[in-house]
Coordinates of C-alpha atoms and ligand atoms in Angstrom, one line a residue:
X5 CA 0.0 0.0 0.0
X6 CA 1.4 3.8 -0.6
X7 CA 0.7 6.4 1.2
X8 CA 0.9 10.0 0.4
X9 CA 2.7 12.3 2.7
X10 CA -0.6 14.5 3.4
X11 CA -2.0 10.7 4.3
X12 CA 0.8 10.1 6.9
X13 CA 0.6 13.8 7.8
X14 CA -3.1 12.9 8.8
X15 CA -2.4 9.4 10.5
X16 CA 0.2 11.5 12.3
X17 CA -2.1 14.5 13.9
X18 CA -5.3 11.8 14.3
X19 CA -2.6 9.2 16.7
X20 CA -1.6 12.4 18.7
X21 CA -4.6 14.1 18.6
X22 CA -5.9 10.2 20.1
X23 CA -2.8 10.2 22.3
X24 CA -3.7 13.8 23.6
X25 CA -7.6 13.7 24.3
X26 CA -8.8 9.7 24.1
X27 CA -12.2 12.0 24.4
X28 CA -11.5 13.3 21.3
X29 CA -12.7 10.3 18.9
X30 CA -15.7 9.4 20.3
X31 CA -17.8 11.9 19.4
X32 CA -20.6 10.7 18.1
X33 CA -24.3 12.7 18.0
X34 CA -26.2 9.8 18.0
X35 CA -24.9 9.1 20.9
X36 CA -27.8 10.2 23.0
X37 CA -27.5 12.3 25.6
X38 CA -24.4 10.7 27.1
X39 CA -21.1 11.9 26.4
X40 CA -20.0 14.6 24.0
X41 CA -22.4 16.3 21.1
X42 CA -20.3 18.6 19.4
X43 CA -19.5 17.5 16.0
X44 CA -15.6 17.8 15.6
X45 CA -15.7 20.0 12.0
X46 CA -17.9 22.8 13.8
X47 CA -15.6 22.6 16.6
X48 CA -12.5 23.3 14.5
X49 CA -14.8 25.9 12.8
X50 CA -15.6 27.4 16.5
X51 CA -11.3 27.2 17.0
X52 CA -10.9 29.0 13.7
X53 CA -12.8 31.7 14.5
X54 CA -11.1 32.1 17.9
X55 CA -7.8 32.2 16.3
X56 CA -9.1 35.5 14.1
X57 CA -10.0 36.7 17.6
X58 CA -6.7 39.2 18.5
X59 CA -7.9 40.7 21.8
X60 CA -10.6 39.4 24.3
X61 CA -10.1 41.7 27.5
X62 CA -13.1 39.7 29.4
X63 CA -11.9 36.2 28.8
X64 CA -15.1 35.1 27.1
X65 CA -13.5 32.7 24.5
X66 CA -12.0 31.8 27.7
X67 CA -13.6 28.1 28.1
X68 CA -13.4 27.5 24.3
X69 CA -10.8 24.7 24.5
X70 CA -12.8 22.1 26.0
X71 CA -14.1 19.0 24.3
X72 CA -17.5 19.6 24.4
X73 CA -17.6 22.7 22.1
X74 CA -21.9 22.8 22.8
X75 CA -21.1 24.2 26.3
X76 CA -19.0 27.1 24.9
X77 CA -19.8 30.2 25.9
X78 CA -22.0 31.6 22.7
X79 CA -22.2 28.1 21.6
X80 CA -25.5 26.6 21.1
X81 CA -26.2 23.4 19.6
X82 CA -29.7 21.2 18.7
X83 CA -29.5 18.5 21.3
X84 CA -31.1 16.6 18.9
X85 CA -28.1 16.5 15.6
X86 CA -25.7 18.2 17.6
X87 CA -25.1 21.0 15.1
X88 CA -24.5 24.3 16.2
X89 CA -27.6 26.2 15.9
X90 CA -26.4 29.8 17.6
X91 CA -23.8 31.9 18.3
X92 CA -24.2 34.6 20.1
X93 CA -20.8 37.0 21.4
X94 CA -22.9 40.1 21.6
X95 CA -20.5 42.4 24.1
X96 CA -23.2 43.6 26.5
X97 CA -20.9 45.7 28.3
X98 CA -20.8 48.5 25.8
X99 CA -21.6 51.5 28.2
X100 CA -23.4 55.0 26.3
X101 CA -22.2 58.0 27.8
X102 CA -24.9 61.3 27.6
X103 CA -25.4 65.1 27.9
X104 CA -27.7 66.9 28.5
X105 CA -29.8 63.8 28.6
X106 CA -28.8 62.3 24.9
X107 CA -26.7 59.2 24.0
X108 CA -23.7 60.9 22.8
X109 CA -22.0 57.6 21.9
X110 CA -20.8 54.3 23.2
X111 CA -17.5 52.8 25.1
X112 CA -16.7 49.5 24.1
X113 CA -13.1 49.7 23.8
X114 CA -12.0 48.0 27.0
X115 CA -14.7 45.5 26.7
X116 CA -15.0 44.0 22.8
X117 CA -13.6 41.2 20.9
X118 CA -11.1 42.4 18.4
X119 CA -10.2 40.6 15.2
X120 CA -11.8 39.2 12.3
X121 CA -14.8 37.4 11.7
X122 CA -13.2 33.8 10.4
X123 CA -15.0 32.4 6.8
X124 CA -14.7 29.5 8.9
X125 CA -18.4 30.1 10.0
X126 CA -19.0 28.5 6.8
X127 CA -18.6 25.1 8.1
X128 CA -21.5 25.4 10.8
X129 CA -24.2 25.1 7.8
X130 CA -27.1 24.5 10.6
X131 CA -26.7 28.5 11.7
X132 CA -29.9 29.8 12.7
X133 CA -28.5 32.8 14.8
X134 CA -25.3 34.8 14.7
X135 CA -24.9 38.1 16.7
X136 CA -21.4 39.1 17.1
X137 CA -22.7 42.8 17.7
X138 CA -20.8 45.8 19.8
X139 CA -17.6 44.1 19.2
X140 CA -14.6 45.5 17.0
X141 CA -14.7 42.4 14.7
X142 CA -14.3 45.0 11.7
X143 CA -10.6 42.8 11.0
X144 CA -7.6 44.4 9.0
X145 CA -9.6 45.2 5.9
X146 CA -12.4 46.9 7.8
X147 CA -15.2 45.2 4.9
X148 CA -18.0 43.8 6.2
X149 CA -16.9 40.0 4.9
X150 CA -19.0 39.1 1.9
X151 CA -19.2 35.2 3.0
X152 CA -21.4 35.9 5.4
X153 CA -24.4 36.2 2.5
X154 CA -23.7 31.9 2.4
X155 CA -25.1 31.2 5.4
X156 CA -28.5 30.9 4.1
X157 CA -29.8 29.7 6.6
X158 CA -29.6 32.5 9.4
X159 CA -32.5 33.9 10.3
X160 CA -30.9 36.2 12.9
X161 CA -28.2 38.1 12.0
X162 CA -26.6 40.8 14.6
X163 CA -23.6 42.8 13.1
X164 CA -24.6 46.0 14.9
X165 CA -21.8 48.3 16.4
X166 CA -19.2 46.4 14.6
X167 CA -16.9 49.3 13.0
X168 CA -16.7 48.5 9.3
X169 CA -16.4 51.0 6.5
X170 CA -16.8 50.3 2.7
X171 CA -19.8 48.9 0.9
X172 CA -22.6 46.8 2.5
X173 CA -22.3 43.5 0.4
X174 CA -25.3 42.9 -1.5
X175 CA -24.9 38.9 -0.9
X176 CA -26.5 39.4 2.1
X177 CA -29.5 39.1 -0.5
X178 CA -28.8 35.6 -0.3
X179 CA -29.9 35.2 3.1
X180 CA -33.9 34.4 2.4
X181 CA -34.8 33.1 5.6
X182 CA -33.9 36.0 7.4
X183 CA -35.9 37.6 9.8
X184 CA -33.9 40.0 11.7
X185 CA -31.0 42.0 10.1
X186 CA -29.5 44.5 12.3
X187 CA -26.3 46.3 10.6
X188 CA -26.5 49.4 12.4
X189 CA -23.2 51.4 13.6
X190 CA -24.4 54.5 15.7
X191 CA -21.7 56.2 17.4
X192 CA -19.3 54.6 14.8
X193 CA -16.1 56.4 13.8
X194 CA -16.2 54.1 10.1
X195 CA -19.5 54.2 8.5
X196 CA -20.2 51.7 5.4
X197 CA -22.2 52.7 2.9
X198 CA -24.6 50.9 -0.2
X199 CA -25.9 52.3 -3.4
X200 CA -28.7 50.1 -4.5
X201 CA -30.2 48.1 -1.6
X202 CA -32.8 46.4 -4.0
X203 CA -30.7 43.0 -2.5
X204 CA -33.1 43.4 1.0
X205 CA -35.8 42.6 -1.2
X206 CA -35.0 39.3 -1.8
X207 CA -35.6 38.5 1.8
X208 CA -38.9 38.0 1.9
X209 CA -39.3 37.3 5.8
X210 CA -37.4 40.3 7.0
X211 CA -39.4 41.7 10.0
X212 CA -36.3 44.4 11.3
X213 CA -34.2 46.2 9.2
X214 CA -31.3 48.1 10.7
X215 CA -29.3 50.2 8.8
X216 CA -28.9 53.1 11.2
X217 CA -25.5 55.1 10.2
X218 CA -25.2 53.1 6.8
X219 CA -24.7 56.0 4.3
X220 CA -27.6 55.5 1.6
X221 CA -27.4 58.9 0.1
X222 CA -27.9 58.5 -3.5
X223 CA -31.4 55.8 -2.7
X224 CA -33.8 58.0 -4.3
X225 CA -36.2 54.7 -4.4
X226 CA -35.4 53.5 -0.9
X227 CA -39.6 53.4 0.2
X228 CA -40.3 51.7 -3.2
X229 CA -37.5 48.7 -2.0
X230 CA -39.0 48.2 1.8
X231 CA -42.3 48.6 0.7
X232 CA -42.1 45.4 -1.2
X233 CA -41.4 43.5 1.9
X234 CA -45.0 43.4 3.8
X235 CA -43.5 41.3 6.6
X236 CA -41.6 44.0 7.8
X237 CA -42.3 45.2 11.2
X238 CA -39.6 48.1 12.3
X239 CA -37.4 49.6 9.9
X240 CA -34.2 51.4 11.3
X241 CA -32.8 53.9 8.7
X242 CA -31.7 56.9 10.9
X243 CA -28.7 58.7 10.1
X244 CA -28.4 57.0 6.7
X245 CA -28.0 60.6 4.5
X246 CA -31.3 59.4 2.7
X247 CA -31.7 62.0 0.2
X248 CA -35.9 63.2 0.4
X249 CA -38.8 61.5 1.6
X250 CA -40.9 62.7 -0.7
X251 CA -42.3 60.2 -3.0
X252 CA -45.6 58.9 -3.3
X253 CA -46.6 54.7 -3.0
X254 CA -49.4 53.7 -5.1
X255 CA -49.9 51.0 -2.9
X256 CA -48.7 50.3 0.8
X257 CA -47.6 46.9 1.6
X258 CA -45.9 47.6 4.7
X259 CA -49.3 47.3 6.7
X260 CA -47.2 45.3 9.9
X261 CA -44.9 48.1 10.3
X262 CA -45.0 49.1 13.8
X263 CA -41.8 51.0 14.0
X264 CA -40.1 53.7 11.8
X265 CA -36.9 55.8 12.5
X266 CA -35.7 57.9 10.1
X267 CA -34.0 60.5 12.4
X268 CA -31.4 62.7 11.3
X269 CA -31.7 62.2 7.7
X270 CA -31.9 65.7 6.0
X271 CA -35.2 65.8 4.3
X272 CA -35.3 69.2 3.3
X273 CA -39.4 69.6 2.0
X274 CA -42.5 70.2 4.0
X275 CA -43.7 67.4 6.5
X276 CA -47.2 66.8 4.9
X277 CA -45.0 65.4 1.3
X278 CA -43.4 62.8 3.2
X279 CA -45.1 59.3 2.2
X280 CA -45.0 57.2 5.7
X281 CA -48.1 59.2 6.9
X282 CA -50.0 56.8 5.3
X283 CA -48.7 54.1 7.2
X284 CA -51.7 53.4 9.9
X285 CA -50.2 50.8 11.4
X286 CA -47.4 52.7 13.4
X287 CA -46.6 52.5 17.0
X288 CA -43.4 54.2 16.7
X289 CA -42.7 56.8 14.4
X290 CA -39.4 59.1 14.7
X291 CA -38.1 62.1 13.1
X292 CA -36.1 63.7 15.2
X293 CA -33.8 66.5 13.3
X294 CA -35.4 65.7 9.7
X295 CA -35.4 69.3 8.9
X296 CA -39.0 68.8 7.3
X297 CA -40.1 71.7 7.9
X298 CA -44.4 72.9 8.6
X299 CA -46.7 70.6 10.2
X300 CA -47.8 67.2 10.0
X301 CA -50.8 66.3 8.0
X302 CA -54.5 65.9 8.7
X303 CA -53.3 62.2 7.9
X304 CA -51.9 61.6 11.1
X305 CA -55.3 61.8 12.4
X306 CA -55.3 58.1 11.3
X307 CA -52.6 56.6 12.9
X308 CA -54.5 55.9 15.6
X309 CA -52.0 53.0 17.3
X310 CA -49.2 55.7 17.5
X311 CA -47.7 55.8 21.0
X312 CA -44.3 57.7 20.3
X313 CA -44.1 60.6 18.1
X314 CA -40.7 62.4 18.0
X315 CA -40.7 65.5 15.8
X316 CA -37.6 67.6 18.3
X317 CA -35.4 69.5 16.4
X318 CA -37.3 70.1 12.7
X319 CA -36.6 73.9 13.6
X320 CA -39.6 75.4 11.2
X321 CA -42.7 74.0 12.5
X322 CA -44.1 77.4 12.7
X323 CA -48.0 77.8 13.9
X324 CA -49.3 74.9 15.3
X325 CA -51.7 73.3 13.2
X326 CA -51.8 69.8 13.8
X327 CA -54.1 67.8 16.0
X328 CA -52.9 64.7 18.5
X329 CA -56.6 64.9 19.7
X330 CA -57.8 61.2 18.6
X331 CA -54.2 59.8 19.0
X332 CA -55.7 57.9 22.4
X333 CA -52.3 55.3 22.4
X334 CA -50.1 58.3 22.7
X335 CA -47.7 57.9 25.6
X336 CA -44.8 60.1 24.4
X337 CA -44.8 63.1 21.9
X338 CA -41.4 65.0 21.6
X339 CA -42.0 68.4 19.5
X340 CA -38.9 70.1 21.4
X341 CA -36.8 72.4 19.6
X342 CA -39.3 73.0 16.5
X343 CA -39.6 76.3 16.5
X344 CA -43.7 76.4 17.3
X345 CA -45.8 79.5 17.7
X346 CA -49.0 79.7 19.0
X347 CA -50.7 79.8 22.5
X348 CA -50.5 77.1 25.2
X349 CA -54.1 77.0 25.6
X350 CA -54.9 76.0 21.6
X351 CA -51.4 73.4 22.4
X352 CA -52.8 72.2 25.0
X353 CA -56.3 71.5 23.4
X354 CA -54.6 69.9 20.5
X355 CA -53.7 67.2 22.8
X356 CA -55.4 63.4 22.7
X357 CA -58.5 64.1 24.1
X358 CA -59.3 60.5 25.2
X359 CA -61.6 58.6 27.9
X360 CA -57.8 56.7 28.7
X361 CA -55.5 59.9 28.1
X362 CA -52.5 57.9 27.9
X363 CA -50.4 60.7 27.1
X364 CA -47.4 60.3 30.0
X365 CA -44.5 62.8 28.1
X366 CA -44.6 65.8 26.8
X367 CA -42.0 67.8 25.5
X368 CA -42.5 71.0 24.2
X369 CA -38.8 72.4 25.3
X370 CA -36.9 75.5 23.4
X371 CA -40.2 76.5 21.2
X372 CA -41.9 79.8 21.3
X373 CA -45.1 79.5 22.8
X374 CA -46.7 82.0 24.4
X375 CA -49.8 82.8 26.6
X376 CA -51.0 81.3 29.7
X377 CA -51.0 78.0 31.4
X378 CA -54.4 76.9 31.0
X379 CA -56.6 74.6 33.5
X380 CA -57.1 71.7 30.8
X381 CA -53.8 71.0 31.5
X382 CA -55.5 68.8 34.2
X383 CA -56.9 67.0 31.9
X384 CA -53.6 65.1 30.6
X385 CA -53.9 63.2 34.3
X386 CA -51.4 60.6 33.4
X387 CA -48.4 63.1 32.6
X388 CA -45.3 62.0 34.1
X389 CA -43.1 64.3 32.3
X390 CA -44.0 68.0 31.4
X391 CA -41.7 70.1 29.6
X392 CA -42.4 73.7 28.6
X393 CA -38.8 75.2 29.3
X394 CA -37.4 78.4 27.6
X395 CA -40.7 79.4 25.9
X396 CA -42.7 82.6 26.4
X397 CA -45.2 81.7 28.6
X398 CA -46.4 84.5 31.2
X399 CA -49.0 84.7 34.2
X400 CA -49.7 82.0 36.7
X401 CA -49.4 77.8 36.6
X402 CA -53.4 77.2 37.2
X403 CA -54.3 74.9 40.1
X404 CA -55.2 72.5 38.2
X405 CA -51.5 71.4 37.8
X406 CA -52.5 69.5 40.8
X407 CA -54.6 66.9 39.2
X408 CA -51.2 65.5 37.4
X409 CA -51.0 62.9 40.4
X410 CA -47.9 61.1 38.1
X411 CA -46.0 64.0 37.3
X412 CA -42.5 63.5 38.6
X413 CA -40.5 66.0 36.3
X414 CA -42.2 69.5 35.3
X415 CA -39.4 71.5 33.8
X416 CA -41.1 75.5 33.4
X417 CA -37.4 77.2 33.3
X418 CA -37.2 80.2 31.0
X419 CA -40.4 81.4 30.9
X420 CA -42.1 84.8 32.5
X421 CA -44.1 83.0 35.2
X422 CA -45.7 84.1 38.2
X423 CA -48.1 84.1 41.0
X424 CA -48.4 81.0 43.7
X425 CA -47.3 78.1 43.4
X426 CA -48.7 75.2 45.7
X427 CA -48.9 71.5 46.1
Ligands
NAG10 C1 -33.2 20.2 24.0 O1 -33.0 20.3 25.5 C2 -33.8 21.3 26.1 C3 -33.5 21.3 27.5 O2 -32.5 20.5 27.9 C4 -35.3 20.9 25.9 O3 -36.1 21.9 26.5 C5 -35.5 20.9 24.4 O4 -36.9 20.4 24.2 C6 -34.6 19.9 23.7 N1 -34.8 20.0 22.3 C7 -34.8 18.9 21.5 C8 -35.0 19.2 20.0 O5 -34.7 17.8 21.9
NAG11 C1 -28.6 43.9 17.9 O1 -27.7 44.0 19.0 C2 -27.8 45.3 19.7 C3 -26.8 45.4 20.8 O2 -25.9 44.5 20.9 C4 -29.2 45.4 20.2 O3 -29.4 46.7 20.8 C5 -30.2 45.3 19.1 O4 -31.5 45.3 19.6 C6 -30.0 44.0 18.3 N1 -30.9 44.0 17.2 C7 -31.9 43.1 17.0 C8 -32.6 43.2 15.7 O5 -32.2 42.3 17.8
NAG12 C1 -11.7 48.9 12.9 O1 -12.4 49.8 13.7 C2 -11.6 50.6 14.6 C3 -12.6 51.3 15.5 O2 -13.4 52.2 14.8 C4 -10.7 51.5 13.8 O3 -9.9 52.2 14.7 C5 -9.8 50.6 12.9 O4 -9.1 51.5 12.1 C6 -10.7 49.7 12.0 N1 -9.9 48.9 11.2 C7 -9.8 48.9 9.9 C8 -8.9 48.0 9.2 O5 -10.5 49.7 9.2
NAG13 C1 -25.4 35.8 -3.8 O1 -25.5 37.2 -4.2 C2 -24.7 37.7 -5.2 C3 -24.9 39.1 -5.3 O2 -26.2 39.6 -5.0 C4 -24.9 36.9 -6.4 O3 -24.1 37.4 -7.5 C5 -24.7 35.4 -6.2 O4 -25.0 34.7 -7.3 C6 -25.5 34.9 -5.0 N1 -25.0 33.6 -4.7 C7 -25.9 32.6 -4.5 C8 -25.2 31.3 -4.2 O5 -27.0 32.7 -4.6
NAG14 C1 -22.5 59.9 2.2 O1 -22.0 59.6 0.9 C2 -22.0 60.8 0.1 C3 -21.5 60.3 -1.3 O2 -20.4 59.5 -1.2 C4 -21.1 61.9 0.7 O3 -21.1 63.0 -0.1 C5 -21.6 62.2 2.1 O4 -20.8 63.2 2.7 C6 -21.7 61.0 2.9 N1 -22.4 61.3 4.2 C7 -21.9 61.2 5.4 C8 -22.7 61.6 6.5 O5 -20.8 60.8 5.5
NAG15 C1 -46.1 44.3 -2.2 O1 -45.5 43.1 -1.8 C2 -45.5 42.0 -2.8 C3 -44.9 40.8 -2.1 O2 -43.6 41.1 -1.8 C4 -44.8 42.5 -4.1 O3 -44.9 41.4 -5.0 C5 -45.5 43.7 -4.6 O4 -44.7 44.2 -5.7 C6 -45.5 44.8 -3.5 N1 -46.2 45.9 -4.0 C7 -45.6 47.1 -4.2 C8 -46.5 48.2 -4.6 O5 -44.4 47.3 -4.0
NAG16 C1 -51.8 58.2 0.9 O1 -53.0 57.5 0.6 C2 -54.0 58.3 -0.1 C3 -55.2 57.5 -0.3 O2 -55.2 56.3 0.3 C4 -53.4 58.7 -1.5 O3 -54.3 59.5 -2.2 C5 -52.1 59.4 -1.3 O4 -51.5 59.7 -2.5 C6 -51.1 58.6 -0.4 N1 -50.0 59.5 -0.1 C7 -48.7 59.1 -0.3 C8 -47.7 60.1 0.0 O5 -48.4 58.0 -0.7
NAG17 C1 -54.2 56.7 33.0 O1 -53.9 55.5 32.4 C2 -54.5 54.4 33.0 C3 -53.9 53.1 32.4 O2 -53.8 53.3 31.0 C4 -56.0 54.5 32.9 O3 -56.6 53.4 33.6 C5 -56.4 55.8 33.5 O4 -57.8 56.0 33.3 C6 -55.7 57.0 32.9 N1 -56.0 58.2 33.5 C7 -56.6 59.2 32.9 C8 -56.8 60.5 33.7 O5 -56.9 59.2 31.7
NAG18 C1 -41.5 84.3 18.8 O1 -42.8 85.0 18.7 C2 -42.7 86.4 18.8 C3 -44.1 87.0 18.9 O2 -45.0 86.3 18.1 C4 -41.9 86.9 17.6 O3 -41.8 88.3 17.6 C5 -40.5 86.2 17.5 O4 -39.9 86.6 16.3 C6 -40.6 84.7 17.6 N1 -39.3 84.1 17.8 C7 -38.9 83.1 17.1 C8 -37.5 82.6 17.4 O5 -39.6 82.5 16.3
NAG19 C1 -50.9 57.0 37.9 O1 -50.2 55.8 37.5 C2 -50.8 54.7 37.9 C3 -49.9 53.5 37.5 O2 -48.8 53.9 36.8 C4 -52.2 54.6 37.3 O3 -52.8 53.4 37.8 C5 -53.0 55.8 37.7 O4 -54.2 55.8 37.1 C6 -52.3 57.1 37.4 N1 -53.0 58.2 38.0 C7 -53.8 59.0 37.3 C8 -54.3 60.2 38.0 O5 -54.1 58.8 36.2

């Protein structure tokens, strides 16, 4: 008999590898529930990827050296075929730092796994579930690895708060059963970017989209690509440079979208052209610093399930003309820093106007309202948070302030009060 020299190589490694660890042969998933389930090519997979691994300042690769590679931290296998099913590294001890009560950005320095995501991953074919997010696994090219669109059959896949910079790649396309995709990088000093993102429509089960911080500037079409995905539930594009908002759907799929950010995207036209208001289904709608600039439209009247509204910081809302009144889910409304006009008394009767006011925030900080605190502020009894600093408003705070049994914040700086002020 010959034998190659890569042959005797093998025989070589196998008789000390058996020499080493006896363990290490008998795997075996139909074993049962005795002994050792992890199947030894997902193991040297699981090794592989440690070895990309440069820095782990909290030691958890730390028990990734044992036989059974199922009870590695991260590691989760189907008890049934022994295939890894789930790995999860998420760093949950990336700290955000504020002021002035905003997330200003995010520590994670001392804390992440550096390194590269290994294309060893490819091995573990089974991979339901990968989140590797808040770690700097961004790797010495910084590109968001395009193997990553082979593992087809993820349908979880967390690469948030990884660092990476270039172009998103559109294999990720090839990922049809997804259901969550989340490749936001707030806070990020490297932003990545894409310039046709008709790939996401070729995931048909996607319920969350995150591409918060992804530049997306030249999408003109980017509502006519989400919209063709009805099973999508929240859609993440803040900070993505998307160019207007103004287009017009012939037909709106997205009827089990609950949540919509699009903060910080500079859309530069008035707030009634902007096409989501048709979306009825919305829980959570924000638009913080959109620069739209007037008020919202008698469409918003509609969205009746809306229970966060932030509109802060679109600077030209002028007179207000809008009305929350039959917006009875309404917990939160944020209209600070829009530059609003108008009297406190015809705000404060804009407000839902609902047997179960739900209404616990509201923030009408930095706008220029004038007038006199009227008593149907009483009426919003399940306000927890009132803000009306720096505005114009004069005279006394009516007794009815009183009737806000909740309220645990009232913030009435910089205005021209006066008179009594009692429990
Ligand atoms: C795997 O084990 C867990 C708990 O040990 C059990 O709840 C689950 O039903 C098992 N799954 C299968 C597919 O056997
Ligand atoms: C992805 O991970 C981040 C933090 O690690 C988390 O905040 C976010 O909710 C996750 N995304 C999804 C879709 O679960
Ligand atoms: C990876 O991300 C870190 C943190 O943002 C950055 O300092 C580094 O330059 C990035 N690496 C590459 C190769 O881009
Ligand atoms: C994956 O996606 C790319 C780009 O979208 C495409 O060219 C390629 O054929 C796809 N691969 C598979 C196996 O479907
Ligand atoms: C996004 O990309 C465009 C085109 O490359 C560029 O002009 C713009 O400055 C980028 N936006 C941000 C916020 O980096
Ligand atoms: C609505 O969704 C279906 C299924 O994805 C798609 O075929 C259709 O083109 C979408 N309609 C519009 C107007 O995008
Ligand atoms: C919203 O829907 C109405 C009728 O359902 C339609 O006339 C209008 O054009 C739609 N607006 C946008 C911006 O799509
Ligand atoms: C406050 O909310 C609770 C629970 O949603 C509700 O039962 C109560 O009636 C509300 N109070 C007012 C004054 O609307
Ligand atoms: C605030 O309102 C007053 C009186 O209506 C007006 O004179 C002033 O220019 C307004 N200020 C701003 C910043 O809009
Ligand atoms: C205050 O909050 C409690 C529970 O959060 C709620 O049951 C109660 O109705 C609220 N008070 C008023 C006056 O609405």
């Amino acid at each position: 008999m010959r034998t190659t020299s890569a042959e005797l190589l093998l025989i070589c490694v196998l008789a000390a590898a058996a020499l080493l660890a006896p363990d290490a042969l008998q795997v075996g998933p139909a074993s049962g529930s005795a002994g050792t389930n992890c199947i030894p090519r997902e193991r040297d997979a699981l090794l592989s990827f440690k070895h990309g691994i440069t820095s782990d300042p909290l030691g958890v690769l730390a028990s990734w050296h044992k036989e059974e590679c199922c009870q590695w931290r991260g590691v989760k296998c189907s008890n049934r075929t022994g295939h890894v099913l789930r790995l999860h590294l998420r760093n949950l001890h990336a700290d955000t730092y504020t002021s002035d009560e905003e997330i200003m950005g995010v520590y994670t320095r001392d804390t992440a796994l550096v390194g590269q995501i290994s294309s060893s991953l490819l091995s573990m074919d089974r991979l339901v579930h990968l989140d590797l997010s808040m770690n700097y696994l961004n790797g010495s090219s910084g590109r968001m690895p395009e193997f990553l669109g082979s593992l087809t059959r993820l349908r979880y896949l967390n690469l948030s708060g990884i660092p990476f910079s270039g172009r998103v790649p559109p294999q990720l396309g090839n990922l049809s059963n997804l259901q969550h995709l989340d490749l936001s990088c707030q806070f990020c000093n490297e932003y990545m970017y894409s310039r046709d993102i008709s790939w996401v429509a070729r995931i048909p089960k996607l319920q969350y989209l995150g591409m918060n911080s992804v530049n997306l500037s030249t999408i003109v079409d980017w509502p006519y690509v989400v919209n063709i995905i009805p099973s999508l539930k929240a859609l993440d594009l803040g900070f993505c440079s998307l160019p207007t908002s103004k287009q017009s759907l012939p037909h709106i799929n997205l009827t089990k979208l609950e949540k919509l950010d699009l903060s910080s995207n500079i859309f530069a036209h008035p707030m009634a052209q902007s096409w989501f208001w048709n979306l009825t289904g919305l829980q959570h709608l924000y638009l913080a610093n959109t620069q739209q600039y007037g008020q919202a439209p008698d469409a918003l009247a509609h969205v009746t399930s809306l229970q966060v509204l932030d509109l802060s910081y679109n600077r030209n809302m002028g007179t207000m003309t809008t009305s929350f009144k039959n917006l009875c889910n309404l917990r939160i409304l944020d209209l600070s820093y829009c530059q609003i006009g108008g009297n406190i008394k015809d705000i404060i009767g804009r407000m839902p106007q609902c047997p179960l006011n739900k209404l616990h925030e509201l923030h009408l900080r930095s706008n220029n309202i004038t007038g006199i605190m009227p008593s149907e502020i009483g009426m919003l009894g399940n306000l927890t948070i009132l803000v009306l600093r720096d505005n114009n408003l004069n005279g006394p705070v009516p007794s009815e302030i009183g009737m806000l049994c909740n309220l645990t914040t009232m913030d009435l700086r910089g205005n021209f009060l006066n008179g009594d002020f009692t429990e």
